[in-house]
Amino acid sequence: MVGMRIVVLAGGIGGARFLLGVREHARSIGAEVTAIVNVGDDVWMHGLRICPDLDSVMYTLGDGIDPGRGWGRAGETWSVKEELASYGAEPTWFGLGDRDIATHLVRSTMLAAGQPLSAITARLCERWQPGINLLPASDDRVETHVVLADRAIHFQEWWVRHKAELPAQRFVFLGAETATPASGVMEALAQADVILIAPSNPVVSIAPILAIPGIKDALKAPVAGISPIIGGAPVRGMADKCLSAIGVECTAAGVGSLYADFLTAWLVDPADADDTVVNGVTVVPTPLWMTDVPTTATMVRSALSALEK
Amino acid sequence: MVGMRIVVLAGGIGGARFLLGVREHARSIGAEVTAIVNVGDDVWMHGLRICPDLDSVMYTLGDGIDPGRGWGRAGETWSVKEELASYGAEPTWFGLGDRDIATHLVRSTMLAAGQPLSAITARLCERWQPGINLLPASDDRVETHVVLADRAIHFQEWWVRHKAELPAQRFVFLGAETATPASGVMEALAQADVILIAPSNPVVSIAPILAIPGIKDALKAPVAGISPIIGGAPVRGMADKCLSAIGVECTAAGVGSLYADFLTAWLVDPADADDTVVNGVTVVPTPLWMTDVPTTATMVRSALSALEK
């Protein structure tokens, strides 16, 4: 459908790779793509504002990502990180590459000058030319913190430093209650022909987007979701540990149930097709391994087809 | 003299190299050294607080300086600078190395947390162990700006970007009038047995220190100055362009006259001895090329000897 407007809710590395497929398919049909990206992972470190999900999407679509790691910049150097460690400057556990730091410097300087994150993201994308409209879910500070037995820590500390090994009791999206959707988000959702939920972590990538007042209610267009769980295990990352913390089973059905309110179609891998029933939702078996961009584009075509029915 | 307390007013690369000689000689006689360093060159760039003179001294005495350039870090990499240029982030003309940036990140983060520059400098020196007490002239913002025909610009822009080629009408030390000496400065001057004026640029390294109310009046101990001019030309840098802007001739006598109020002895190179007369000041001919540390230490010994007479 030429002129179709596709909006994707996404976060993390899975979201970034999925968007490569969305862009590919959208180009083939002349559609426009807007990605609304999680900001819950964002963090201040060493005085720099770091937006891991926005940057993963921007670098991936702008062909600047390190393909091996899946995050950060290709051809990265690590002089600053080494030096910060020599100063004993904490934290030392976060992968802060030199090239990446330039992005954070530009962003932090613009934030200090009073610019909203959405405008800053647009400025950074002038360089990266991601070929989609890239929006943070909010211009306000919404940060995922993890409640442990004895304290709460920033999501990054739990995820990167502790490798999600400390038992999480729940996740709190600090600031979400009073946050508003970023400039452009509500307009994109209102004009969307279809909405896709990327195969991102449902608990810490998609939920923080949906926690921002107004966004969930604005999912009026048909919504297709892609399961991040194949055969009872996360495709990548540690979604299992996040799901167990909120008492949801780590299955395609479990994640689908989180989205049941607004979902039209739920794409699951053939491996999960027999076991997946989500109330009121069309379950669509489709191969979900994003092995390359054409395969991912095929998943997107399946999702759009499911919504046309 | 064991237990002697030597205070040095210094700035720039010449100041850093001179301090190597001061430290060497002080070790040989069991003296303590405090350097009071110019902050007029300090600047915010890309959200980072950069203190070129403090860092030159710290890196030089901590054996972390790039010996070829004379500024910045040995083994430096330039990824951040390249990336900032790719974003079109101005300014692009300042040499901001990756290793150096770590220093600025630690400093800027501590400044944002409300710590004074003197405490931050002490923290950075825990790593560098310069072997002297390193103090900024002020914890307040004192910035050298250069008045041109049509506008005023930060000293760094004039010096680095324009290579001091734009005719300067005068130099303004913004903030100096209301600044106070940094923590430790007045105590060091009060307890000094001798005070040395490093062969630094008199107009933009030494004058901004002296412009901070209280410092000039605290030069009660005998003061020896070392001429930064040999044979009518600056040893390094562009002091000639600074001197001409303030109408002082570029000679050892010209610079000495700027310090005449508080100077006891004025060390000039033998090349300038015949032509140098400064009212009320003992002119001491001494070879002033700082070719290596022992030679520089010999200059320092000559300066101290001159003050003993």
PDB file of C-alpha atoms in Angstrom, chain A residues 23-242:
ATOM      1  CA  ARG A  23      12.575  -0.377   6.464  1.00  0.00           C
ATOM      2  CA  GLU A  24      13.361  -2.948   3.760  1.00  0.00           C
ATOM      3  CA  HIS A  25       9.756  -3.961   3.324  1.00  0.00           C
ATOM      4  CA  ALA A  26       8.491  -0.390   3.573  1.00  0.00           C
ATOM      5  CA  ARG A  27      10.816   0.654   0.747  1.00  0.00           C
ATOM      6  CA  SER A  28       9.440  -2.124  -1.433  1.00  0.00           C
ATOM      7  CA  ILE A  29       5.859  -0.929  -0.973  1.00  0.00           C
ATOM      8  CA  GLY A  30       6.509   2.811  -0.673  1.00  0.00           C
ATOM      9  CA  ALA A  31       5.446   3.013   2.956  1.00  0.00           C
ATOM     10  CA  GLU A  32       6.647   5.443   5.627  1.00  0.00           C
ATOM     11  CA  VAL A  33       8.021   4.192   8.921  1.00  0.00           C
ATOM     12  CA  THR A  34       8.063   5.837  12.316  1.00  0.00           C
ATOM     13  CA  ALA A  35       9.768   4.105  15.245  1.00  0.00           C
ATOM     14  CA  ILE A  36       8.769   5.025  18.771  1.00  0.00           C
ATOM     15  CA  VAL A  37      11.706   3.918  20.865  1.00  0.00           C
ATOM     16  CA  ASN A  38      12.085   3.060  24.535  1.00  0.00           C
ATOM     17  CA  VAL A  39      13.914   5.578  26.704  1.00  0.00           C
ATOM     18  CA  GLY A  40      13.716   3.536  29.915  1.00  0.00           C
ATOM     19  CA  ASP A  41      17.307   2.353  29.506  1.00  0.00           C
ATOM     20  CA  ASP A  42      18.617   5.913  29.305  1.00  0.00           C
ATOM     21  CA  VAL A  43      21.111   6.875  31.932  1.00  0.00           C
ATOM     22  CA  TRP A  44      23.542   9.578  33.021  1.00  0.00           C
ATOM     23  CA  MET A  45      27.111   8.339  33.318  1.00  0.00           C
ATOM     24  CA  HIS A  46      30.193  10.513  33.709  1.00  0.00           C
ATOM     25  CA  GLY A  47      27.986  13.508  33.013  1.00  0.00           C
ATOM     26  CA  LEU A  48      26.856  12.104  29.672  1.00  0.00           C
ATOM     27  CA  ARG A  49      23.276  11.289  28.722  1.00  0.00           C
ATOM     28  CA  ILE A  50      23.306   7.844  27.182  1.00  0.00           C
ATOM     29  CA  CYS A  51      20.291   6.535  25.243  1.00  0.00           C
ATOM     30  CA  PRO A  52      21.162   2.921  24.433  1.00  0.00           C
ATOM     31  CA  ASP A  53      17.995   2.034  22.546  1.00  0.00           C
ATOM     32  CA  LEU A  54      17.822   5.153  20.417  1.00  0.00           C
ATOM     33  CA  ASP A  55      21.511   4.770  19.610  1.00  0.00           C
ATOM     34  CA  SER A  56      21.215   1.061  18.771  1.00  0.00           C
ATOM     35  CA  VAL A  57      18.458   1.890  16.295  1.00  0.00           C
ATOM     36  CA  MET A  58      20.301   4.898  14.897  1.00  0.00           C
ATOM     37  CA  TYR A  59      23.628   3.115  14.506  1.00  0.00           C
ATOM     38  CA  THR A  60      22.014  -0.053  13.120  1.00  0.00           C
ATOM     39  CA  LEU A  61      19.926   1.742  10.516  1.00  0.00           C
ATOM     40  CA  GLY A  62      22.755   4.180   9.792  1.00  0.00           C
ATOM     41  CA  ASP A  63      25.225   1.349   9.200  1.00  0.00           C
ATOM     42  CA  GLY A  64      27.419   2.454  12.087  1.00  0.00           C
ATOM     43  CA  ILE A  65      26.724  -0.404  14.468  1.00  0.00           C
ATOM     44  CA  ASP A  66      29.309  -2.944  15.513  1.00  0.00           C
ATOM     45  CA  PRO A  67      27.775  -6.027  13.923  1.00  0.00           C
ATOM     46  CA  GLY A  68      29.530  -8.476  16.231  1.00  0.00           C
ATOM     47  CA  ARG A  69      28.472  -6.954  19.542  1.00  0.00           C
ATOM     48  CA  GLY A  70      25.172  -5.660  18.216  1.00  0.00           C
ATOM     49  CA  TRP A  71      25.577  -2.461  20.190  1.00  0.00           C
ATOM     50  CA  GLY A  72      27.942   0.485  19.987  1.00  0.00           C
ATOM     51  CA  ARG A  73      30.015   1.677  17.093  1.00  0.00           C
ATOM     52  CA  ALA A  74      31.928  -0.232  14.460  1.00  0.00           C
ATOM     53  CA  GLY A  75      35.669   0.477  14.564  1.00  0.00           C
ATOM     54  CA  GLU A  76      35.305   1.565  18.155  1.00  0.00           C
ATOM     55  CA  THR A  77      38.251   2.564  20.346  1.00  0.00           C
ATOM     56  CA  TRP A  78      38.286   2.540  24.151  1.00  0.00           C
ATOM     57  CA  SER A  79      40.782   5.171  25.271  1.00  0.00           C
ATOM     58  CA  VAL A  80      38.330   7.173  27.366  1.00  0.00           C
ATOM     59  CA  LYS A  81      37.103   4.084  29.202  1.00  0.00           C
ATOM     60  CA  GLU A  82      40.685   3.021  30.007  1.00  0.00           C
ATOM     61  CA  GLU A  83      41.490   6.483  31.297  1.00  0.00           C
ATOM     62  CA  LEU A  84      38.342   6.740  33.398  1.00  0.00           C
ATOM     63  CA  ALA A  85      39.350   3.446  34.986  1.00  0.00           C
ATOM     64  CA  SER A  86      42.850   4.838  35.637  1.00  0.00           C
ATOM     65  CA  TYR A  87      41.207   7.704  37.508  1.00  0.00           C
ATOM     66  CA  GLY A  88      39.104   5.193  39.438  1.00  0.00           C
ATOM     67  CA  ALA A  89      36.012   6.986  38.128  1.00  0.00           C
ATOM     68  CA  GLU A  90      32.868   4.890  38.620  1.00  0.00           C
ATOM     69  CA  PRO A  91      31.073   3.248  36.985  1.00  0.00           C
ATOM     70  CA  THR A  92      33.663   1.177  35.147  1.00  0.00           C
ATOM     71  CA  TRP A  93      31.305  -1.617  34.071  1.00  0.00           C
ATOM     72  CA  PHE A  94      29.552   0.217  31.257  1.00  0.00           C
ATOM     73  CA  GLY A  95      30.827  -0.132  27.698  1.00  0.00           C
ATOM     74  CA  LEU A  96      31.486   3.467  26.801  1.00  0.00           C
ATOM     75  CA  GLY A  97      33.393   3.609  23.518  1.00  0.00           C
ATOM     76  CA  ASP A  98      35.189   6.683  22.227  1.00  0.00           C
ATOM     77  CA  ARG A  99      33.117   7.031  19.050  1.00  0.00           C
ATOM     78  CA  ASP A 100      29.947   6.472  21.010  1.00  0.00           C
ATOM     79  CA  ILE A 101      30.967   9.189  23.463  1.00  0.00           C
ATOM     80  CA  ALA A 102      30.875  11.773  20.688  1.00  0.00           C
ATOM     81  CA  THR A 103      27.158  11.013  20.273  1.00  0.00           C
ATOM     82  CA  HIS A 104      26.636  11.454  24.001  1.00  0.00           C
ATOM     83  CA  LEU A 105      28.587  14.709  24.022  1.00  0.00           C
ATOM     84  CA  VAL A 106      26.453  16.169  21.248  1.00  0.00           C
ATOM     85  CA  ARG A 107      23.295  14.994  23.005  1.00  0.00           C
ATOM     86  CA  SER A 108      24.332  16.161  26.465  1.00  0.00           C
ATOM     87  CA  THR A 109      25.389  19.569  25.198  1.00  0.00           C
ATOM     88  CA  MET A 110      22.044  20.016  23.440  1.00  0.00           C
ATOM     89  CA  LEU A 111      20.133  18.838  26.529  1.00  0.00           C
ATOM     90  CA  ALA A 112      22.060  21.361  28.624  1.00  0.00           C
ATOM     91  CA  ALA A 113      21.011  24.000  26.115  1.00  0.00           C
ATOM     92  CA  GLY A 114      17.378  23.068  26.749  1.00  0.00           C
ATOM     93  CA  GLN A 115      16.608  21.087  23.608  1.00  0.00           C
ATOM     94  CA  PRO A 116      14.178  18.165  23.855  1.00  0.00           C
ATOM     95  CA  LEU A 117      15.403  14.640  23.193  1.00  0.00           C
ATOM     96  CA  SER A 118      13.213  14.357  20.107  1.00  0.00           C
ATOM     97  CA  ALA A 119      14.874  17.377  18.505  1.00  0.00           C
ATOM     98  CA  ILE A 120      18.302  16.097  19.507  1.00  0.00           C
ATOM     99  CA  THR A 121      17.527  12.693  17.994  1.00  0.00           C
ATOM    100  CA  ALA A 122      16.489  14.378  14.764  1.00  0.00           C
ATOM    101  CA  ARG A 123      19.771  16.312  14.784  1.00  0.00           C
ATOM    102  CA  LEU A 124      21.818  13.152  15.303  1.00  0.00           C
ATOM    103  CA  CYS A 125      19.841  11.419  12.546  1.00  0.00           C
ATOM    104  CA  GLU A 126      20.849  14.140  10.091  1.00  0.00           C
ATOM    105  CA  ARG A 127      24.155  12.368  10.118  1.00  0.00           C
ATOM    106  CA  TRP A 128      22.959   8.764  10.314  1.00  0.00           C
ATOM    107  CA  GLN A 129      20.099   8.999   7.839  1.00  0.00           C
ATOM    108  CA  PRO A 130      18.252   5.987   9.242  1.00  0.00           C
ATOM    109  CA  GLY A 131      15.604   6.179   6.518  1.00  0.00           C
ATOM    110  CA  ILE A 132      12.804   6.164   9.093  1.00  0.00           C
ATOM    111  CA  ASN A 133      11.351   8.729  11.436  1.00  0.00           C
ATOM    112  CA  LEU A 134      13.018   7.984  14.771  1.00  0.00           C
ATOM    113  CA  LEU A 135      11.260   9.237  17.894  1.00  0.00           C
ATOM    114  CA  PRO A 136      11.987   8.754  21.586  1.00  0.00           C
ATOM    115  CA  ALA A 137       8.863   7.601  23.418  1.00  0.00           C
ATOM    116  CA  SER A 138       9.129  10.682  25.634  1.00  0.00           C
ATOM    117  CA  ASP A 139      11.127  13.875  25.884  1.00  0.00           C
ATOM    118  CA  ASP A 140      10.792  13.521  29.642  1.00  0.00           C
ATOM    119  CA  ARG A 141      13.014  11.422  31.835  1.00  0.00           C
ATOM    120  CA  VAL A 142      11.482   7.953  32.154  1.00  0.00           C
ATOM    121  CA  GLU A 143      13.954   5.519  33.673  1.00  0.00           C
ATOM    122  CA  THR A 144      13.572   1.844  34.378  1.00  0.00           C
ATOM    123  CA  HIS A 145      14.743   0.909  37.837  1.00  0.00           C
ATOM    124  CA  VAL A 146      14.831  -2.607  39.195  1.00  0.00           C
ATOM    125  CA  VAL A 147      13.500  -3.336  42.645  1.00  0.00           C
ATOM    126  CA  LEU A 148      15.670  -5.926  44.402  1.00  0.00           C
ATOM    127  CA  ALA A 149      15.199  -7.457  47.841  1.00  0.00           C
ATOM    128  CA  ASP A 150      17.077  -4.681  49.598  1.00  0.00           C
ATOM    129  CA  ARG A 151      17.241  -1.765  47.201  1.00  0.00           C
ATOM    130  CA  ALA A 152      16.394  -0.447  43.751  1.00  0.00           C
ATOM    131  CA  ILE A 153      19.017   0.093  41.058  1.00  0.00           C
ATOM    132  CA  HIS A 154      19.020   1.547  37.578  1.00  0.00           C
ATOM    133  CA  PHE A 155      18.154  -0.956  34.895  1.00  0.00           C
ATOM    134  CA  GLN A 156      21.609  -0.617  33.339  1.00  0.00           C
ATOM    135  CA  GLU A 157      23.293  -1.541  36.570  1.00  0.00           C
ATOM    136  CA  TRP A 158      21.089  -4.631  36.867  1.00  0.00           C
ATOM    137  CA  TRP A 159      21.419  -5.590  33.209  1.00  0.00           C
ATOM    138  CA  VAL A 160      25.037  -4.775  32.370  1.00  0.00           C
ATOM    139  CA  ARG A 161      26.834  -4.887  35.690  1.00  0.00           C
ATOM    140  CA  HIS A 162      24.930  -7.743  37.300  1.00  0.00           C
ATOM    141  CA  LYS A 163      23.929  -9.518  34.040  1.00  0.00           C
ATOM    142  CA  ALA A 164      20.339  -9.734  35.316  1.00  0.00           C
ATOM    143  CA  GLU A 165      21.483 -12.240  37.920  1.00  0.00           C
ATOM    144  CA  LEU A 166      20.179 -10.399  40.981  1.00  0.00           C
ATOM    145  CA  PRO A 167      16.572 -11.510  41.576  1.00  0.00           C
ATOM    146  CA  ALA A 168      14.272  -8.702  40.483  1.00  0.00           C
ATOM    147  CA  GLN A 169      11.015  -8.197  42.354  1.00  0.00           C
ATOM    148  CA  ARG A 170       9.597  -5.687  39.935  1.00  0.00           C
ATOM    149  CA  PHE A 171      10.419  -2.899  37.505  1.00  0.00           C
ATOM    150  CA  VAL A 172       9.575   0.728  38.105  1.00  0.00           C
ATOM    151  CA  PHE A 173       9.443   3.276  35.296  1.00  0.00           C
ATOM    152  CA  LEU A 174      10.504   6.349  37.215  1.00  0.00           C
ATOM    153  CA  GLY A 175       8.899   9.484  35.887  1.00  0.00           C
ATOM    154  CA  ALA A 176       6.504   7.662  33.585  1.00  0.00           C
ATOM    155  CA  GLU A 177       3.379   8.789  35.428  1.00  0.00           C
ATOM    156  CA  THR A 178       4.034  12.439  34.788  1.00  0.00           C
ATOM    157  CA  ALA A 179       5.782  12.012  31.435  1.00  0.00           C
ATOM    158  CA  THR A 180       4.152  12.938  28.167  1.00  0.00           C
ATOM    159  CA  PRO A 181       4.736  11.346  24.778  1.00  0.00           C
ATOM    160  CA  ALA A 182       7.558  13.032  22.881  1.00  0.00           C
ATOM    161  CA  SER A 183       6.866  15.565  20.181  1.00  0.00           C
ATOM    162  CA  GLY A 184       5.538  13.653  17.170  1.00  0.00           C
ATOM    163  CA  VAL A 185       4.539  10.464  18.964  1.00  0.00           C
ATOM    164  CA  MET A 186       0.812  11.085  19.309  1.00  0.00           C
ATOM    165  CA  GLU A 187       0.616  12.465  15.760  1.00  0.00           C
ATOM    166  CA  ALA A 188       2.358   9.383  14.388  1.00  0.00           C
ATOM    167  CA  LEU A 189       0.027   7.049  16.249  1.00  0.00           C
ATOM    168  CA  ALA A 190      -3.056   9.019  15.163  1.00  0.00           C
ATOM    169  CA  GLN A 191      -1.996   8.829  11.519  1.00  0.00           C
ATOM    170  CA  ALA A 192      -0.808   5.211  11.605  1.00  0.00           C
ATOM    171  CA  ASP A 193      -2.352   2.726   9.192  1.00  0.00           C
ATOM    172  CA  VAL A 194      -0.764  -0.142  11.099  1.00  0.00           C
ATOM    173  CA  ILE A 195       1.196  -0.475  14.299  1.00  0.00           C
ATOM    174  CA  LEU A 196       3.857  -3.106  14.899  1.00  0.00           C
ATOM    175  CA  ILE A 197       5.258  -4.231  18.228  1.00  0.00           C
ATOM    176  CA  ALA A 198       8.869  -5.234  17.615  1.00  0.00           C
ATOM    177  CA  PRO A 199      10.217  -8.501  19.079  1.00  0.00           C
ATOM    178  CA  SER A 200      11.800  -6.497  21.879  1.00  0.00           C
ATOM    179  CA  ASN A 201      11.873  -7.280  25.568  1.00  0.00           C
ATOM    180  CA  PRO A 202       8.229  -6.871  26.662  1.00  0.00           C
ATOM    181  CA  VAL A 203       9.081  -5.973  30.246  1.00  0.00           C
ATOM    182  CA  VAL A 204      11.881  -3.448  29.886  1.00  0.00           C
ATOM    183  CA  SER A 205      11.623  -2.285  26.249  1.00  0.00           C
ATOM    184  CA  ILE A 206       7.928  -2.198  25.346  1.00  0.00           C
ATOM    185  CA  ALA A 207       6.316  -1.782  28.783  1.00  0.00           C
ATOM    186  CA  PRO A 208       8.152   1.504  29.540  1.00  0.00           C
ATOM    187  CA  ILE A 209       6.772   2.929  26.273  1.00  0.00           C
ATOM    188  CA  LEU A 210       3.242   1.822  27.124  1.00  0.00           C
ATOM    189  CA  ALA A 211       3.614   3.231  30.651  1.00  0.00           C
ATOM    190  CA  ILE A 212       3.693   6.770  29.317  1.00  0.00           C
ATOM    191  CA  PRO A 213       0.147   8.118  29.715  1.00  0.00           C
ATOM    192  CA  GLY A 214      -1.665   8.458  26.403  1.00  0.00           C
ATOM    193  CA  ILE A 215       0.334   6.017  24.305  1.00  0.00           C
ATOM    194  CA  LYS A 216      -1.591   2.824  25.046  1.00  0.00           C
ATOM    195  CA  ASP A 217      -4.923   4.540  24.390  1.00  0.00           C
ATOM    196  CA  ALA A 218      -3.605   5.857  21.096  1.00  0.00           C
ATOM    197  CA  LEU A 219      -3.078   2.364  19.660  1.00  0.00           C
ATOM    198  CA  LYS A 220      -6.241   2.678  17.527  1.00  0.00           C
ATOM    199  CA  ALA A 221      -4.898   1.306  14.248  1.00  0.00           C
ATOM    200  CA  PRO A 222      -4.612  -2.484  13.817  1.00  0.00           C
ATOM    201  CA  VAL A 223      -1.677  -3.772  15.838  1.00  0.00           C
ATOM    202  CA  ALA A 224       0.529  -6.763  15.000  1.00  0.00           C
ATOM    203  CA  GLY A 225       3.075  -7.956  17.516  1.00  0.00           C
ATOM    204  CA  ILE A 226       6.078 -10.167  16.909  1.00  0.00           C
ATOM    205  CA  SER A 227       7.013 -12.602  19.665  1.00  0.00           C
ATOM    206  CA  PRO A 228      10.501 -12.152  21.138  1.00  0.00           C
ATOM    207  CA  ILE A 229      10.228 -15.696  22.528  1.00  0.00           C
ATOM    208  CA  ILE A 230      10.895 -18.702  20.316  1.00  0.00           C
ATOM    209  CA  GLY A 231      10.561 -22.205  21.714  1.00  0.00           C
ATOM    210  CA  GLY A 232      10.242 -20.920  25.254  1.00  0.00           C
ATOM    211  CA  ALA A 233      13.449 -18.880  25.232  1.00  0.00           C
ATOM    212  CA  PRO A 234      14.273 -15.300  24.357  1.00  0.00           C
ATOM    213  CA  VAL A 235      15.785 -14.837  20.908  1.00  0.00           C
ATOM    214  CA  ARG A 236      18.459 -12.764  22.575  1.00  0.00           C
ATOM    215  CA  GLY A 237      18.909 -10.915  25.845  1.00  0.00           C
ATOM    216  CA  MET A 238      17.502 -11.919  29.175  1.00  0.00           C
ATOM    217  CA  ALA A 239      13.741 -11.509  28.762  1.00  0.00           C
ATOM    218  CA  ASP A 240      13.209 -14.730  30.713  1.00  0.00           C
ATOM    219  CA  LYS A 241      14.581 -13.110  33.875  1.00  0.00           C
ATOM    220  CA  CYS A 242      12.413 -10.048  33.348  1.00  0.00           C
TER     221      CYS A 242
END
